[in-house]
PDB file of C-alpha atoms in Angstrom:
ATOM      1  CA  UNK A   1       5.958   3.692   5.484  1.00 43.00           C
ATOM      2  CA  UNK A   2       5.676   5.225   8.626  1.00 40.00           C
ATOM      3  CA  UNK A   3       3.536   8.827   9.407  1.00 41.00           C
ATOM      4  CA  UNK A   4       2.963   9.941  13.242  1.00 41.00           C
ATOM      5  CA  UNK A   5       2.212  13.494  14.503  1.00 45.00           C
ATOM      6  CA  UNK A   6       4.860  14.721  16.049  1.00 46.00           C
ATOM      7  CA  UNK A   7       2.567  16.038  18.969  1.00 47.00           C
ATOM      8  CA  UNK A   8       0.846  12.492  19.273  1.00 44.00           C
ATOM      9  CA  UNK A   9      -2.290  11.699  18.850  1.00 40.00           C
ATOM     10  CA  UNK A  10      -4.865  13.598  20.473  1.00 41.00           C
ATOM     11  CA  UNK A  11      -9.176  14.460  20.457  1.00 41.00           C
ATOM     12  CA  UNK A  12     -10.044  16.910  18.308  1.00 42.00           C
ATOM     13  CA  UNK A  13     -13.239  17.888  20.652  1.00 43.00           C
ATOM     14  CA  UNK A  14     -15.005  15.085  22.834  1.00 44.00           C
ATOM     15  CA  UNK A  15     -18.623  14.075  21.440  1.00 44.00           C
ATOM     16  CA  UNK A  16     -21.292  13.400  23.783  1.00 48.00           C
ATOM     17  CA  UNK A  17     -22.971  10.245  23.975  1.00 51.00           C
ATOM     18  CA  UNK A  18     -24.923   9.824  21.033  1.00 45.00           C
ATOM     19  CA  UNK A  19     -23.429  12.824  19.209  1.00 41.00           C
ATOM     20  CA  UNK A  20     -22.516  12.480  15.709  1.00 41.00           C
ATOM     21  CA  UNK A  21     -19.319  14.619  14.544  1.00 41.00           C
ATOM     22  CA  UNK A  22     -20.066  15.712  10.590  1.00 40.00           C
ATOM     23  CA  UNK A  23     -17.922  16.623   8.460  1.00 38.00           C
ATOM     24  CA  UNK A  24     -18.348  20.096   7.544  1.00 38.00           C
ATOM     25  CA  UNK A  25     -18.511  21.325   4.015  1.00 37.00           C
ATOM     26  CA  UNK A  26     -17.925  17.597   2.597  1.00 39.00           C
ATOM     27  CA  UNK A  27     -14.566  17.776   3.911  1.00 49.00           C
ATOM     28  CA  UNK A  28     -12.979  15.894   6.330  1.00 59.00           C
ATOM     29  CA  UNK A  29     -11.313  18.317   9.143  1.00 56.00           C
ATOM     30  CA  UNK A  30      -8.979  17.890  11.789  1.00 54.00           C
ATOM     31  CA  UNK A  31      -8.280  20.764  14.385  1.00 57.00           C
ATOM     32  CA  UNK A  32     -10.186  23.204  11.841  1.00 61.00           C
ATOM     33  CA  UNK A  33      -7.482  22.075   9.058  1.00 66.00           C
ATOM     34  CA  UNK A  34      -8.349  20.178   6.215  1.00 86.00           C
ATOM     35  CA  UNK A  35      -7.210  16.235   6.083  1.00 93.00           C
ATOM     36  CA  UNK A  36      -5.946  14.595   2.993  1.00 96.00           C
ATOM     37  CA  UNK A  37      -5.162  10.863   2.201  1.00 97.00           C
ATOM     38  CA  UNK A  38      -2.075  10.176   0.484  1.00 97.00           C
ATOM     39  CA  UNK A  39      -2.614   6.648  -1.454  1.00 97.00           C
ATOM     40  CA  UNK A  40       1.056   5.902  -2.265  1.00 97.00           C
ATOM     41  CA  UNK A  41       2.298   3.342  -4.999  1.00 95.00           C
ATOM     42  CA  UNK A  42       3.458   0.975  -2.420  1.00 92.00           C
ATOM     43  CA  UNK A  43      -0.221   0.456  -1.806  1.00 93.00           C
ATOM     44  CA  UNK A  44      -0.389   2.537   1.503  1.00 91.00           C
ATOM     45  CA  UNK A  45      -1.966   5.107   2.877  1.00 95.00           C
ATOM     46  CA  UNK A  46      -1.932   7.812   5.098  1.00 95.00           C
ATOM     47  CA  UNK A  47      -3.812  10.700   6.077  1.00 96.00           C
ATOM     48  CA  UNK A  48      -2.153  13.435   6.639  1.00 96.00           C
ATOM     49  CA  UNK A  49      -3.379  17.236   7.889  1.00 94.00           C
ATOM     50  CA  UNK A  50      -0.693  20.798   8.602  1.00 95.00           C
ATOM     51  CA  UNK A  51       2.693  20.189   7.290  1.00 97.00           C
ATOM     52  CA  UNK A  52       4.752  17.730   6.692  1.00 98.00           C
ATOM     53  CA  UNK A  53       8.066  15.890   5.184  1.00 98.00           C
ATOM     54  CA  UNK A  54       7.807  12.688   2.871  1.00 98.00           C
ATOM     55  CA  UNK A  55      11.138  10.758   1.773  1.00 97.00           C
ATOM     56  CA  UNK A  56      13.389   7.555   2.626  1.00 96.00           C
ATOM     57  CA  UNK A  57      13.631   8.820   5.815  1.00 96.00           C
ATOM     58  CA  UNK A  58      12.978  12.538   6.576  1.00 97.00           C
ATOM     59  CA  UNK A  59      14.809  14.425   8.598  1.00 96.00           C
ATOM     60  CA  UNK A  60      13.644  18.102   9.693  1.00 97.00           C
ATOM     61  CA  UNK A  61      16.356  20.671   9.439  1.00 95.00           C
ATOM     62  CA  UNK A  62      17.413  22.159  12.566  1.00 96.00           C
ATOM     63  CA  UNK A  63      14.803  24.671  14.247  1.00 96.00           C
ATOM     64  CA  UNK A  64      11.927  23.265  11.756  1.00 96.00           C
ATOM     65  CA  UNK A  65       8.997  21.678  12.700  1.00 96.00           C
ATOM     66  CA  UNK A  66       6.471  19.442  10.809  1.00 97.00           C
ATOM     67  CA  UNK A  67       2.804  17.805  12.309  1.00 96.00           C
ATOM     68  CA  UNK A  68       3.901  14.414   9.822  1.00 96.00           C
ATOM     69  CA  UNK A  69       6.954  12.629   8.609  1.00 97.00           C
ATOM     70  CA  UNK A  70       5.979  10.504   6.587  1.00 97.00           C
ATOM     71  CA  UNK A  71       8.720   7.410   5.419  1.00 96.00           C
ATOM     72  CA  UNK A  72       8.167   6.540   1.753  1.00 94.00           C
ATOM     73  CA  UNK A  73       9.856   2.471   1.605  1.00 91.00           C
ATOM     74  CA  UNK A  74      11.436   2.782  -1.643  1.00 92.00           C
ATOM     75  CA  UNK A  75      14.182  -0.344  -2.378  1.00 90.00           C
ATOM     76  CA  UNK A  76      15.668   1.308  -5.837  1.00 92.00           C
ATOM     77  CA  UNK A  77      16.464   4.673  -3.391  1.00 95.00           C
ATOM     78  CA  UNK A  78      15.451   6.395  -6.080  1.00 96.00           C
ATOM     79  CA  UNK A  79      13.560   8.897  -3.424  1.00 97.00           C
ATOM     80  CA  UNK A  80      15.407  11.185  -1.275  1.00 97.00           C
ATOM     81  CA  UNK A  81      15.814  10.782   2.441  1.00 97.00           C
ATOM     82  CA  UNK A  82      14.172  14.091   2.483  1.00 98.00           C
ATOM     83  CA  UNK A  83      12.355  14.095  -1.064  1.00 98.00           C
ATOM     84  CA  UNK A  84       9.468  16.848  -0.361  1.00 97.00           C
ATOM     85  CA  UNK A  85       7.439  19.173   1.894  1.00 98.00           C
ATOM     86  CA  UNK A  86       3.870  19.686   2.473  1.00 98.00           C
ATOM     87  CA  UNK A  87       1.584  21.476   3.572  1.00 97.00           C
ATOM     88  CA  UNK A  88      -2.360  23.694   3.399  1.00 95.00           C
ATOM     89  CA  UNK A  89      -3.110  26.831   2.173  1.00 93.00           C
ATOM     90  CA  UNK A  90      -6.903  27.833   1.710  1.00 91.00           C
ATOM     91  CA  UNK A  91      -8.025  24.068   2.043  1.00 92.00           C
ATOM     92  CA  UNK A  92      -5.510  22.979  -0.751  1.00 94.00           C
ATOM     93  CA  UNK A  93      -2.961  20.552  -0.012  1.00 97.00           C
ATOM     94  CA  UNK A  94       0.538  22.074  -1.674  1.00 97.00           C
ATOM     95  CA  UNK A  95       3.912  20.350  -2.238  1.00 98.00           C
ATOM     96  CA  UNK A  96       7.459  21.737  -2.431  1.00 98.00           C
ATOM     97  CA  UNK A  97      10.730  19.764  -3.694  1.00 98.00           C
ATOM     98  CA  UNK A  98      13.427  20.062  -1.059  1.00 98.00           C
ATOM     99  CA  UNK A  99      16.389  19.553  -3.717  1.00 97.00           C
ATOM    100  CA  UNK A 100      15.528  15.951  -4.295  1.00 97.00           C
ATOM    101  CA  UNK A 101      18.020  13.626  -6.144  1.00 96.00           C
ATOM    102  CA  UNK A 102      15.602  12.802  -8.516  1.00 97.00           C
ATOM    103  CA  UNK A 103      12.960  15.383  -8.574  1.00 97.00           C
ATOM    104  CA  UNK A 104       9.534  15.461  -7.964  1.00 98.00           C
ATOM    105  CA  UNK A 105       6.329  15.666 -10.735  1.00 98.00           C
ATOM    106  CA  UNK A 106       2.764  17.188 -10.377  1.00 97.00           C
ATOM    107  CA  UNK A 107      -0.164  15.985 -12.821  1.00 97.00           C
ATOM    108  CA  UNK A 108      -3.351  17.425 -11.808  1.00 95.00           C
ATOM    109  CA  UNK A 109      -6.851  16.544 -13.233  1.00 92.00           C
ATOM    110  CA  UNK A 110      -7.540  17.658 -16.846  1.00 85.00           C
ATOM    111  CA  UNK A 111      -3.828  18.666 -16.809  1.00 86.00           C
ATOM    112  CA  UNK A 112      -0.291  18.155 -18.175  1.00 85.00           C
ATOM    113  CA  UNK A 113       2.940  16.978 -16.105  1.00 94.00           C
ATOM    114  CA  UNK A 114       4.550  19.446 -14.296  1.00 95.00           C
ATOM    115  CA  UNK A 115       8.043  19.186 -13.388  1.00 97.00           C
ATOM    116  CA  UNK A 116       8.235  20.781  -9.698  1.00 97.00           C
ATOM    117  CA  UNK A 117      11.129  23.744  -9.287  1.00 97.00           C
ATOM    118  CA  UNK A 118      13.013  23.208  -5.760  1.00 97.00           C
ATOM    119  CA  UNK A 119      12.006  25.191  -3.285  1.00 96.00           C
ATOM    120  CA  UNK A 120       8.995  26.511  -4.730  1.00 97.00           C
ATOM    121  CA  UNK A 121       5.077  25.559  -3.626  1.00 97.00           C
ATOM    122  CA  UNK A 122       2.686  23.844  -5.814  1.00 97.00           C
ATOM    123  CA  UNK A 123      -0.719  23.662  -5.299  1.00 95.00           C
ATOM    124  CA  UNK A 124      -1.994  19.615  -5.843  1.00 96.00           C
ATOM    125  CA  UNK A 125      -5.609  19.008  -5.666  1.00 95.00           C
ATOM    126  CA  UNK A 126      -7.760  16.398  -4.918  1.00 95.00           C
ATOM    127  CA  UNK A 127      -6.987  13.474  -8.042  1.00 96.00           C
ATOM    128  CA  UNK A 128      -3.809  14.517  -8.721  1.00 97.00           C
ATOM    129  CA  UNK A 129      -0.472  12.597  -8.881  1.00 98.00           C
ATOM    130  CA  UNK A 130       2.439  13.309  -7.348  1.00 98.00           C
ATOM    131  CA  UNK A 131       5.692  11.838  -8.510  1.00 98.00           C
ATOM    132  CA  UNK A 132       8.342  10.898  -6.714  1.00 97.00           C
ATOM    133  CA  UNK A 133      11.058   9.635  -8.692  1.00 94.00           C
ATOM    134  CA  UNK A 134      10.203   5.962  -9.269  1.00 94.00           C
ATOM    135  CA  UNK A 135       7.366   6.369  -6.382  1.00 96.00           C
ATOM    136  CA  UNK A 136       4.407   8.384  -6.320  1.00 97.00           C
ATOM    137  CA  UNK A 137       1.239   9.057  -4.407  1.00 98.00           C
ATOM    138  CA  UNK A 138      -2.616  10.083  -5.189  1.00 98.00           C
ATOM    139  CA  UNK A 139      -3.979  13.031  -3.378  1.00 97.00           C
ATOM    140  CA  UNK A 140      -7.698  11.371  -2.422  1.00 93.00           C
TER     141      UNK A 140
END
């Protein structure tokens, strides 16, 4: 599983010598956007923050851009090359099925399964589950 910003990787803000950078509101930030860890079934992780593509091996359309593309190693292929998109709204992470194959599944805390519609955003939590066909990942 591979994830790089596009851009690189880059400071935030330099701290001073001695300077501790807190996270603010509990939360950890990057850039003034939220940052969420992805804990995958393949027992990675990655921490992701802006938008992004997760699949076999995502592929932006042309004229898009994404901060994260993040390969999900899946031997049954039973996840799309390009399975899903993500990104924030209002400190949220959300998730949108690009036409997957196999289709993509929400369960939130204290909530039911909820089969994704393509093309449309979903709002996921922290705790919830997010299903990739045979492949999933825990918003942390």
């Amino acid at each position: 599983m591979i994830s790089v910003p596009l851009d690189g990787f880059h400071a935030v803000r330099q701290l001073r010598i001695g300077e501790v950078d807190e996270p603010r509101a509990g939360r950890d930030f990057v850039g003034g956007m939220p940052r969420f860890v992805l804990a995958f079934s393949t027992g990675e992780t990655r921490t992701v923050f802006g938008t992004g593509l997760i699949g076999r091996k995502p592929l932006p359309q042309p004229g898009e851009t994404f901060d994260h593309l993040v390969q999900v190693a899946d031997e049954t292929l039973s996840v799309s090359k390009t399975h899903l998109e993500f990104g924030e709204h209002d400190g949220l992470l959300w998730i949108a099925d690009r036409f997957s194959g196999n289709g993509t599944i929400v369960r939130r805390p204290d909530d039911g399964a909820l089969r994704c519609e393509p093309g449309r955003r979903y709002l996921v939590p922290r705790g919830s589950r997010v299903e990739l066909a045979e492949q999933f990942f825990t918003v942390v």
